[in-house]
Short mmCIF file of C-alpha atoms in Angstrom, two decimals:
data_model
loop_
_atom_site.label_atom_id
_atom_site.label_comp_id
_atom_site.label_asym_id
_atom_site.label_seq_id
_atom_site.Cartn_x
_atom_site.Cartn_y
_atom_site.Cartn_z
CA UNK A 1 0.69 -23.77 -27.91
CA UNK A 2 -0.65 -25.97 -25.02
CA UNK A 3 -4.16 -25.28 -23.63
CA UNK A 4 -2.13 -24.74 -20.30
CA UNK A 5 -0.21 -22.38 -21.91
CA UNK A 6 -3.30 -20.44 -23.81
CA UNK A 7 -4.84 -19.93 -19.97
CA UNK A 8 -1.93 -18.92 -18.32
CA UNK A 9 -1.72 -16.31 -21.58
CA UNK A 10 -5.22 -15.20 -21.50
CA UNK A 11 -4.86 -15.25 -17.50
CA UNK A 12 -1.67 -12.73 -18.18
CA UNK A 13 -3.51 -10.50 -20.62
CA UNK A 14 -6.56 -10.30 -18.55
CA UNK A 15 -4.39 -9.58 -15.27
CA UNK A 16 -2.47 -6.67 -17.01
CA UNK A 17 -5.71 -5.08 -18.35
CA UNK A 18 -6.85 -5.04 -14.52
CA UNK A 19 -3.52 -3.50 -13.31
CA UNK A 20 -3.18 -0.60 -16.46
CA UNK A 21 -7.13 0.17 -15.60
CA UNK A 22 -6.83 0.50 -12.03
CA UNK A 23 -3.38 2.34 -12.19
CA UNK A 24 -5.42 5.25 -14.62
CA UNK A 25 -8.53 5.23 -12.58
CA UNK A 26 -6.00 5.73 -9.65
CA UNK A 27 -4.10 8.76 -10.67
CA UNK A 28 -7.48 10.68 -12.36
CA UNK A 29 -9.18 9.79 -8.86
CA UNK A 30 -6.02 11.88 -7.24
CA UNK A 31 -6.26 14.70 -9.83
CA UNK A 32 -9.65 14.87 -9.30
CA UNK A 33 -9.30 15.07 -4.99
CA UNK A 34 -6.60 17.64 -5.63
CA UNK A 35 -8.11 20.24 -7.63
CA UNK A 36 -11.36 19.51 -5.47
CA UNK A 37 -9.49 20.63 -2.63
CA UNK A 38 -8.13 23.58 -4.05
CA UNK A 39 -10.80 25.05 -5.16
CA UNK A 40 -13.64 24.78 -2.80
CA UNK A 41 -13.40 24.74 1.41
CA UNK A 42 -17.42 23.52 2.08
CA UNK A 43 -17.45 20.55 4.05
CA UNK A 44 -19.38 18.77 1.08
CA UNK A 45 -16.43 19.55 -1.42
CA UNK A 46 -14.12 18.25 0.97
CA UNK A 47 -15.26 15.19 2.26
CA UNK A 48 -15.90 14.56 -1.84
CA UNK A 49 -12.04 15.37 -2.07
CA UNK A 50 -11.55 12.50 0.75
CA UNK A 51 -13.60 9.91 -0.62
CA UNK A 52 -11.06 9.97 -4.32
CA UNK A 53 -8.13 10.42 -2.59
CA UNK A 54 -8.95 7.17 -0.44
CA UNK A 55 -10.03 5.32 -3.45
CA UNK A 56 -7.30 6.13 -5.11
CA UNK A 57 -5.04 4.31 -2.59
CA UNK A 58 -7.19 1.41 -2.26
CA UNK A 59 -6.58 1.27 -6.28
CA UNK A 60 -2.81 1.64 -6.56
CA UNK A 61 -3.03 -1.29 -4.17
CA UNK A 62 -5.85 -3.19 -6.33
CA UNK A 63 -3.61 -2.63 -9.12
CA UNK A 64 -1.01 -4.40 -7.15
CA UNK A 65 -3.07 -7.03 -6.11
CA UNK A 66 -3.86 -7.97 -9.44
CA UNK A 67 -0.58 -7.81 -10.75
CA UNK A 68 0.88 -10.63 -8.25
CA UNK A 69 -2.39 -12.93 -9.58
CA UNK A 70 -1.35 -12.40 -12.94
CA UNK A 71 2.10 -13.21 -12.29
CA UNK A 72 1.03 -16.14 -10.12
CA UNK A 73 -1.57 -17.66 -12.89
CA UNK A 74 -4.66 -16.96 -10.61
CA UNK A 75 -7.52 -15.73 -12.44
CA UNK A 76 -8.57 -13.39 -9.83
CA UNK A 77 -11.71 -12.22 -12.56
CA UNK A 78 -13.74 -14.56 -11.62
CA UNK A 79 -13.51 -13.68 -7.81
CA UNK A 80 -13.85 -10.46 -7.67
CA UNK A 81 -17.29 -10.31 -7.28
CA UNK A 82 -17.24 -12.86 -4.34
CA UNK A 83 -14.81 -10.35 -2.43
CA UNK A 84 -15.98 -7.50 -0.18
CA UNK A 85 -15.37 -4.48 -2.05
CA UNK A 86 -12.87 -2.98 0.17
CA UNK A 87 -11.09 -5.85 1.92
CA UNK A 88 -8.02 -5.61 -0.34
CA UNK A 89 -5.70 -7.26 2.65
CA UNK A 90 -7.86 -10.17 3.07
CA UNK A 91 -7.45 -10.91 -0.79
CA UNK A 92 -3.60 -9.77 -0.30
CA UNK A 93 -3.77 -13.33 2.23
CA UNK A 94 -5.84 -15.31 -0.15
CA UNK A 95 -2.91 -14.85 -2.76
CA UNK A 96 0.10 -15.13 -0.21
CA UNK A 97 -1.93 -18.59 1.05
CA UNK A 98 -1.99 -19.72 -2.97
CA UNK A 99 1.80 -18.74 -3.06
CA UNK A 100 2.59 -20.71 0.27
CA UNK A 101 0.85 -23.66 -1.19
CA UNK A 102 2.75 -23.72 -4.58
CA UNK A 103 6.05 -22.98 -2.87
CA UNK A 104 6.21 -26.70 -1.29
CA UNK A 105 5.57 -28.18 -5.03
CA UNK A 106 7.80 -31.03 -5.56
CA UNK A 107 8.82 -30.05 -9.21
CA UNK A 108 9.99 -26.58 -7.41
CA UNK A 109 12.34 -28.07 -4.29
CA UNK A 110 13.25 -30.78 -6.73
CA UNK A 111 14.75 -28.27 -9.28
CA UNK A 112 16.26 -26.11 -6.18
CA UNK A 113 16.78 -25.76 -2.72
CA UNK A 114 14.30 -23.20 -1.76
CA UNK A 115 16.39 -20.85 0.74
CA UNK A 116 16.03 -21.77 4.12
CA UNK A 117 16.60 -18.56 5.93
CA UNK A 118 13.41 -17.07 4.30
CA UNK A 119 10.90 -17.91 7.09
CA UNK A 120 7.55 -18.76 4.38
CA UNK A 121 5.29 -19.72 7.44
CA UNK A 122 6.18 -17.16 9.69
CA UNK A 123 5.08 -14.52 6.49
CA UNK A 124 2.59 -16.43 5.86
CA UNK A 125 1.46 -16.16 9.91
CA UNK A 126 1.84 -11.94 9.70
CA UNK A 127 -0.20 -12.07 6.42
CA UNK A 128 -2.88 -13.41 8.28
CA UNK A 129 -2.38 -11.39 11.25
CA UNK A 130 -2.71 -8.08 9.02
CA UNK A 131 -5.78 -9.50 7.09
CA UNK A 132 -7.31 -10.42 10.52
CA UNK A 133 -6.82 -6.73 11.31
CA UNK A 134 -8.06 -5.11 8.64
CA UNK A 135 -11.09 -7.43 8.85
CA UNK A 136 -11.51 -6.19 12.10
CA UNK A 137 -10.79 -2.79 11.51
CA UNK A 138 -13.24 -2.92 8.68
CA UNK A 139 -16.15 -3.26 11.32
CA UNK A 140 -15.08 -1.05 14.55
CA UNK A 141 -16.95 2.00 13.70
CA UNK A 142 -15.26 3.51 17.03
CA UNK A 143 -12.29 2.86 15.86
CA UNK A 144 -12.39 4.04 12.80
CA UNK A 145 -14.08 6.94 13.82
CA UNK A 146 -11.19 7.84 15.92
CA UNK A 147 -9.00 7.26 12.97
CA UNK A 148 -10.90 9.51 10.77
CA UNK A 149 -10.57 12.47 13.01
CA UNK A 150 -7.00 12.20 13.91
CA UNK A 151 -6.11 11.84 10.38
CA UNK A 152 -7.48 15.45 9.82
CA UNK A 153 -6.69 17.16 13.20
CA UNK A 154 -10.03 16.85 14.85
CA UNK A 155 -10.35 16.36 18.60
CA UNK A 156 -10.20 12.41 19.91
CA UNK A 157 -12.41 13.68 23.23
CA UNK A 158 -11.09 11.80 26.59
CA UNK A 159 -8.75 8.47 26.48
CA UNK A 160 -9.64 8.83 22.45
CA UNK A 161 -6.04 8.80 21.71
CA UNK A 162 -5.15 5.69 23.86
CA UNK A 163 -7.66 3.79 22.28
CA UNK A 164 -7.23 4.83 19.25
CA UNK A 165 -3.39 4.07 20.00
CA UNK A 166 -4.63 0.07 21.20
CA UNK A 167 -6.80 -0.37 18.39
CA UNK A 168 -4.08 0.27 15.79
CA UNK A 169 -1.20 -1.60 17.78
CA UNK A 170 -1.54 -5.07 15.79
CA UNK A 171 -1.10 -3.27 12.64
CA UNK A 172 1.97 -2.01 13.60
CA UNK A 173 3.34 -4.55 14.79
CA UNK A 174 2.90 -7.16 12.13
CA UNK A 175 4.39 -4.53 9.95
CA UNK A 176 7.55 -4.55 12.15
CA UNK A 177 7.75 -8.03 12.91
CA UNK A 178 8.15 -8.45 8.65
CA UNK A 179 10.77 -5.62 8.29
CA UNK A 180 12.36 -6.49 11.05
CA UNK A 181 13.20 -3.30 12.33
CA UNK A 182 11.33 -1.19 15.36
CA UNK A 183 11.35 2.39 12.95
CA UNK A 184 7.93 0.59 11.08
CA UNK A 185 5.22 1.40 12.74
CA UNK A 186 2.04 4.15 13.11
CA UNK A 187 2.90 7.03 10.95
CA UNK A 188 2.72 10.38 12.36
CA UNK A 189 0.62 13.05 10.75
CA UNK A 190 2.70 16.15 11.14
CA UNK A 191 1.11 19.49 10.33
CA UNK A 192 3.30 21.86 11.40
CA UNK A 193 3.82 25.04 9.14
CA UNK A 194 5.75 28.13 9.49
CA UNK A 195 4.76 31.53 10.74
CA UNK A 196 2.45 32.69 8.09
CA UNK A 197 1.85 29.60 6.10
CA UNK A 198 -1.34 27.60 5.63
CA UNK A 199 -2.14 24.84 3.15
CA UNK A 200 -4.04 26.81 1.13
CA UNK A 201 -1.30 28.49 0.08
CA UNK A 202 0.80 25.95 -0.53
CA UNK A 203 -1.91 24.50 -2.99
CA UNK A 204 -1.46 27.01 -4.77
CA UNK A 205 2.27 27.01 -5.07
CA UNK A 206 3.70 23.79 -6.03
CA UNK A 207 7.35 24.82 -5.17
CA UNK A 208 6.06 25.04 -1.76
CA UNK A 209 3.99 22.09 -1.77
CA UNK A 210 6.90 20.19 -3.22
CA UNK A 211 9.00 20.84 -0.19
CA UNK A 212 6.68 19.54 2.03
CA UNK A 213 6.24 16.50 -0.18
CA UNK A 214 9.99 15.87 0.25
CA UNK A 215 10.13 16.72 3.85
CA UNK A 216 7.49 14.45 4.33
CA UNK A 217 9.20 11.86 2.49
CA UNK A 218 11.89 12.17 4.90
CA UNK A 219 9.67 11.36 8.10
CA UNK A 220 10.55 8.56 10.37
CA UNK A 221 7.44 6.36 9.07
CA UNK A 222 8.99 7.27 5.06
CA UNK A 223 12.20 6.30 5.60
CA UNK A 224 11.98 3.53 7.94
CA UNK A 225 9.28 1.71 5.71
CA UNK A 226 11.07 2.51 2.77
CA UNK A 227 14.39 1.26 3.56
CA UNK A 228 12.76 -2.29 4.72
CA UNK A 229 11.28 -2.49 1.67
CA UNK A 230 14.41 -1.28 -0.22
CA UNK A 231 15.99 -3.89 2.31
CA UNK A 232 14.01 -6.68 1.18
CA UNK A 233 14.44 -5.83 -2.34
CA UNK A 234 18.27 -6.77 -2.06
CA UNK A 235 17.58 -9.68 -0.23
CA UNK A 236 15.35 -11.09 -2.61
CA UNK A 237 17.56 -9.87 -5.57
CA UNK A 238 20.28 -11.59 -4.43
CA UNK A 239 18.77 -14.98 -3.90
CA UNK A 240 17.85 -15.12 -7.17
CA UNK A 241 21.34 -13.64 -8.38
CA UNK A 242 22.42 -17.54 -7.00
CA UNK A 243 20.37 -19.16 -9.35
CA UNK A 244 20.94 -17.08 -12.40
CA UNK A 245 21.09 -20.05 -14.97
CA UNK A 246 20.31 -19.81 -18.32
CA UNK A 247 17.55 -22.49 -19.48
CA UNK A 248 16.69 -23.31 -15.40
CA UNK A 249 13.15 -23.74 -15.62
CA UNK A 250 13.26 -24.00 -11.46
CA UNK A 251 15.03 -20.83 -10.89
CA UNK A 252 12.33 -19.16 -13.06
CA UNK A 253 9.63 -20.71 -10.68
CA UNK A 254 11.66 -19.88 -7.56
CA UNK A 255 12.12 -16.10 -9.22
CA UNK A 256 7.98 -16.23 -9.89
CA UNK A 257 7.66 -16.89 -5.75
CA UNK A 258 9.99 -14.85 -4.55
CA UNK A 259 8.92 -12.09 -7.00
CA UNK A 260 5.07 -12.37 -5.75
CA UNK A 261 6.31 -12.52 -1.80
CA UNK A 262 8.31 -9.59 -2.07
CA UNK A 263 5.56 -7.22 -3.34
CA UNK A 264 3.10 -8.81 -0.96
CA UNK A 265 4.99 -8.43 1.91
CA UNK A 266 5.96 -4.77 1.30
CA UNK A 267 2.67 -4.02 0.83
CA UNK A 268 1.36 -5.70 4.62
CA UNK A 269 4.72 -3.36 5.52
CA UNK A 270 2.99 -0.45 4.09
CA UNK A 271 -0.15 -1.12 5.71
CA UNK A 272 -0.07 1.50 8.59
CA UNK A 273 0.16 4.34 5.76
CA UNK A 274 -3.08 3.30 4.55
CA UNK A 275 -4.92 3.42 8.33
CA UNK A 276 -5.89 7.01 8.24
CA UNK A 277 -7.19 7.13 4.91
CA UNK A 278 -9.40 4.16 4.76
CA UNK A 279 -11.91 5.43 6.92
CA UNK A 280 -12.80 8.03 4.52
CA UNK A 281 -14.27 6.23 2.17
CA UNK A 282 -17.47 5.88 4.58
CA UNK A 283 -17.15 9.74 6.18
CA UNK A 284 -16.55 10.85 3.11
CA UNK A 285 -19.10 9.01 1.26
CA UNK A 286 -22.16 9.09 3.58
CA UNK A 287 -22.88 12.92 5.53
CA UNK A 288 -23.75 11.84 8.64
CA UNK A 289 -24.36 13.20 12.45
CA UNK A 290 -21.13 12.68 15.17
CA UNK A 291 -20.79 13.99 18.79
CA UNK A 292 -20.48 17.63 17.71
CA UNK A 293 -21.65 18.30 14.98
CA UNK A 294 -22.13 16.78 10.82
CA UNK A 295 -18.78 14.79 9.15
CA UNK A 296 -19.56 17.63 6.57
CA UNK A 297 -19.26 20.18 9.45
CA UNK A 298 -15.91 18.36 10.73
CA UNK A 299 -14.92 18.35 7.18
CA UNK A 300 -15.17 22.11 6.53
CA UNK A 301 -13.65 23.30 10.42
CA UNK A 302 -10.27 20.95 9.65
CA UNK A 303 -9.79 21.92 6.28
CA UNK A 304 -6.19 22.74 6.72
CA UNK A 305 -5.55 18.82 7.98
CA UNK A 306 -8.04 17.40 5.32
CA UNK A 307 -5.56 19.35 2.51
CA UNK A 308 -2.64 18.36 4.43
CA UNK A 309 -3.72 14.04 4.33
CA UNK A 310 -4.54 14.62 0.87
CA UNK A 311 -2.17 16.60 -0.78
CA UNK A 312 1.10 15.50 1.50
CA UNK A 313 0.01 12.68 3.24
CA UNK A 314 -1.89 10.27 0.30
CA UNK A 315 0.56 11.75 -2.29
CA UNK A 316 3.67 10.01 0.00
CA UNK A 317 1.56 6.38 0.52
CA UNK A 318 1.22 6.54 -3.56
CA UNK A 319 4.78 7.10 -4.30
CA UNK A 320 5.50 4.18 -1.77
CA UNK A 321 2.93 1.53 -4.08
CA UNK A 322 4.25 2.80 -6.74
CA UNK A 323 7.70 2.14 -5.98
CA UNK A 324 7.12 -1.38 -4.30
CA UNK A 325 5.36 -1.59 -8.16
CA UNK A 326 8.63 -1.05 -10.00
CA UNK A 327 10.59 -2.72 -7.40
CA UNK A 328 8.55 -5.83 -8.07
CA UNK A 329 8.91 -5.44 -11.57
CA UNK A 330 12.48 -5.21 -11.66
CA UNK A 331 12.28 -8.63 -10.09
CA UNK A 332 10.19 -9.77 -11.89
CA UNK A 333 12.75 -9.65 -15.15
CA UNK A 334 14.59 -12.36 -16.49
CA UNK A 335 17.70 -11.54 -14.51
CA UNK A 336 15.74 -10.85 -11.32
CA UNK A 337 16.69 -7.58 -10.92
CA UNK A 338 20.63 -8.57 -11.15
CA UNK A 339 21.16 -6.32 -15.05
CA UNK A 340 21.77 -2.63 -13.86
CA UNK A 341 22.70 -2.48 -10.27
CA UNK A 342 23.33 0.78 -10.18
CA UNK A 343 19.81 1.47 -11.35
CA UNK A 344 18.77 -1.32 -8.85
CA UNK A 345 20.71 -0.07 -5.58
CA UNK A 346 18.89 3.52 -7.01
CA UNK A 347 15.27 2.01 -6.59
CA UNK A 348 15.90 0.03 -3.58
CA UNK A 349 17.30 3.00 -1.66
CA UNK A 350 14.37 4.77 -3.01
CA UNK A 351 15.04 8.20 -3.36
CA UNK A 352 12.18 10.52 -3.72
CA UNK A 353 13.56 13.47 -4.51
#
């Protein structure tokens, strides 16, 4: 075995180690926020609840992060300490630069003609867009205030909305300009319930949360995101079906781009569904004074919208990572997805039910 071989191995094993650790640490983090929620209503339990169920998003998408290095050879180890802790979209544009980079290689458009109708620049533009955002976002303390209240049902106080409406327009729209379709955007948090119904009941009946898991998965945001992604899927699928060689050492670098694009562009796609959350992992962490009151205080008078964002609302963005996950995976095989359409068309049409 080559030395270059034995790193991009030990590169491989260390990668997967990441992705299996963060994708556990994920779903206990979840488990814990849920039974959290259920059982106490104090602001202090709550905002607790908050602070896992945001870090368990920002680990599916870790997890994800990780597994595009290891599939790209970048041992991301070493880095991780240089990173800010929870800038996951500005190293989601530090991998999707690398990719850019190793897509021009000579030995790659030598061995095939890398398709020209998929626009690598212009992605590579919109990746940088979103991780100019989120570095931005990452310091507006307004603006993620406003987030953080809206997200649970608190009052945005005058021309809160429109701002908080301006501030999160770039998002949105680099999301849209990648999936190509107008129905990606800011989702909606809708709370309504029927006569007599509250979320605490519904945590405590998980036939009746369930429906409002799949109604939720039905929203505009769910299925518009999900069937660019499921979109993109085919697209990518069937690029690769063209070079479906046996021996082609170029279609297997071409299928290790395209593989790493696709799951890095659904994931700046999914972006929006991760805006209300992230600003939870400071409210939630840190009990601090706001205009009326303590975030604990805010915390314990929206309870019913703090349950609803984490046991409808989080739930929905997981299932989303986790199906861009075995989306990218599925590409990611030696037929690129091509073996078992049925299964295939099944997982890009993504079906939640």
């Amino acid at each position: 075995m080559s030395r270059d071989t034995q790193a991009r191995s030990r590169i491989t094993t260390s990668m997967d180690a990441l992705v299996s650790h963060y994708a556990r640490q994920a779903d206990s983090n979840l488990k814990h926020a849920h039974a959290a929620a259920r059982a106490d209503r104090s602001g202090y339990a709550l905002a607790d609840a908050m602070l896992l169920g945001q870090q368990s998003l920002e680990m599916y998408l870790k997890a994800l992060v990780f597994m595009v290095a290891g599939m790209l050879g970048i041992d991301w180890i070493a880095d991780i300490p240089k990173a800010r802790e929870h800038d996951v979209y500005r190293w989601i544009f530090g991998l999707y630069a690398c990719h850019v980079d190793k897509i021009r290689a000579p030995r790659l458009n030598a061995a095939l003609d890398v398709p020209k109708a998929l626009d690598f620049e212009g992605n590579a533009l919109a990746v940088e867009r979103s991780a100019g955002f989120w570095w931005r976002y990452s310091r507006n303390r307004d603006l993620q205030g406003l987030a953080w209240r809206h997200s649970i049902g608190a009052p945005l106080g005058d021309g809160g909305r429109g701002r908080l409406d301006e501030g999160l327009l770039s998002c949105a729209e680099v999301a849209r300009s990648l999936a190509k379709s107008s129905s990606v955007g800011i989702p909606q948090l809708s709370r309504e319930s029927s006569p007599g119904e509250s979320l605490r009941d519904e945590a405590l009946c998980p036939v009746a949360l369930g429906a409002r898991l799949r109604a939720h998965m039905k929203s505009p945001w769910n299925l518009g995101v999900g069937a660019a992604v499921g979109l993109k899927f085919v697209e990518y699928r069937e690029i690769l079906s063209r070079y479906a060689v046996e021996g082609d050492g170029g279609r297997r670098i071409l299928q290790k781009r395209l593989t790493a694009e696709f799951c890095l562009l659904s994931l700046v796609m999914l972006a929006p569904g991760y805006l209300y959350a992230y600003p939870h992992n400071s409210m939630g962490r840190y009990p601090g004074n706001v205009v009326d009151g303590t975030t604990t205080d805010i915390y314990r008078l929206h309870s019913d919208g703090v349950r609803h964002l984490l046991l409808v609302d989080i739930p929905c963005q997981a299932w989303q990572l986790a199906r861009v996950s075995a989306l990218t995976r599925m590409l990611w095989r030696k037929d690129g997805g091509a073996g078992g359409v049925a299964g295939a068309r099944a997982a890009a049409e993504g079906d939640a039910s």
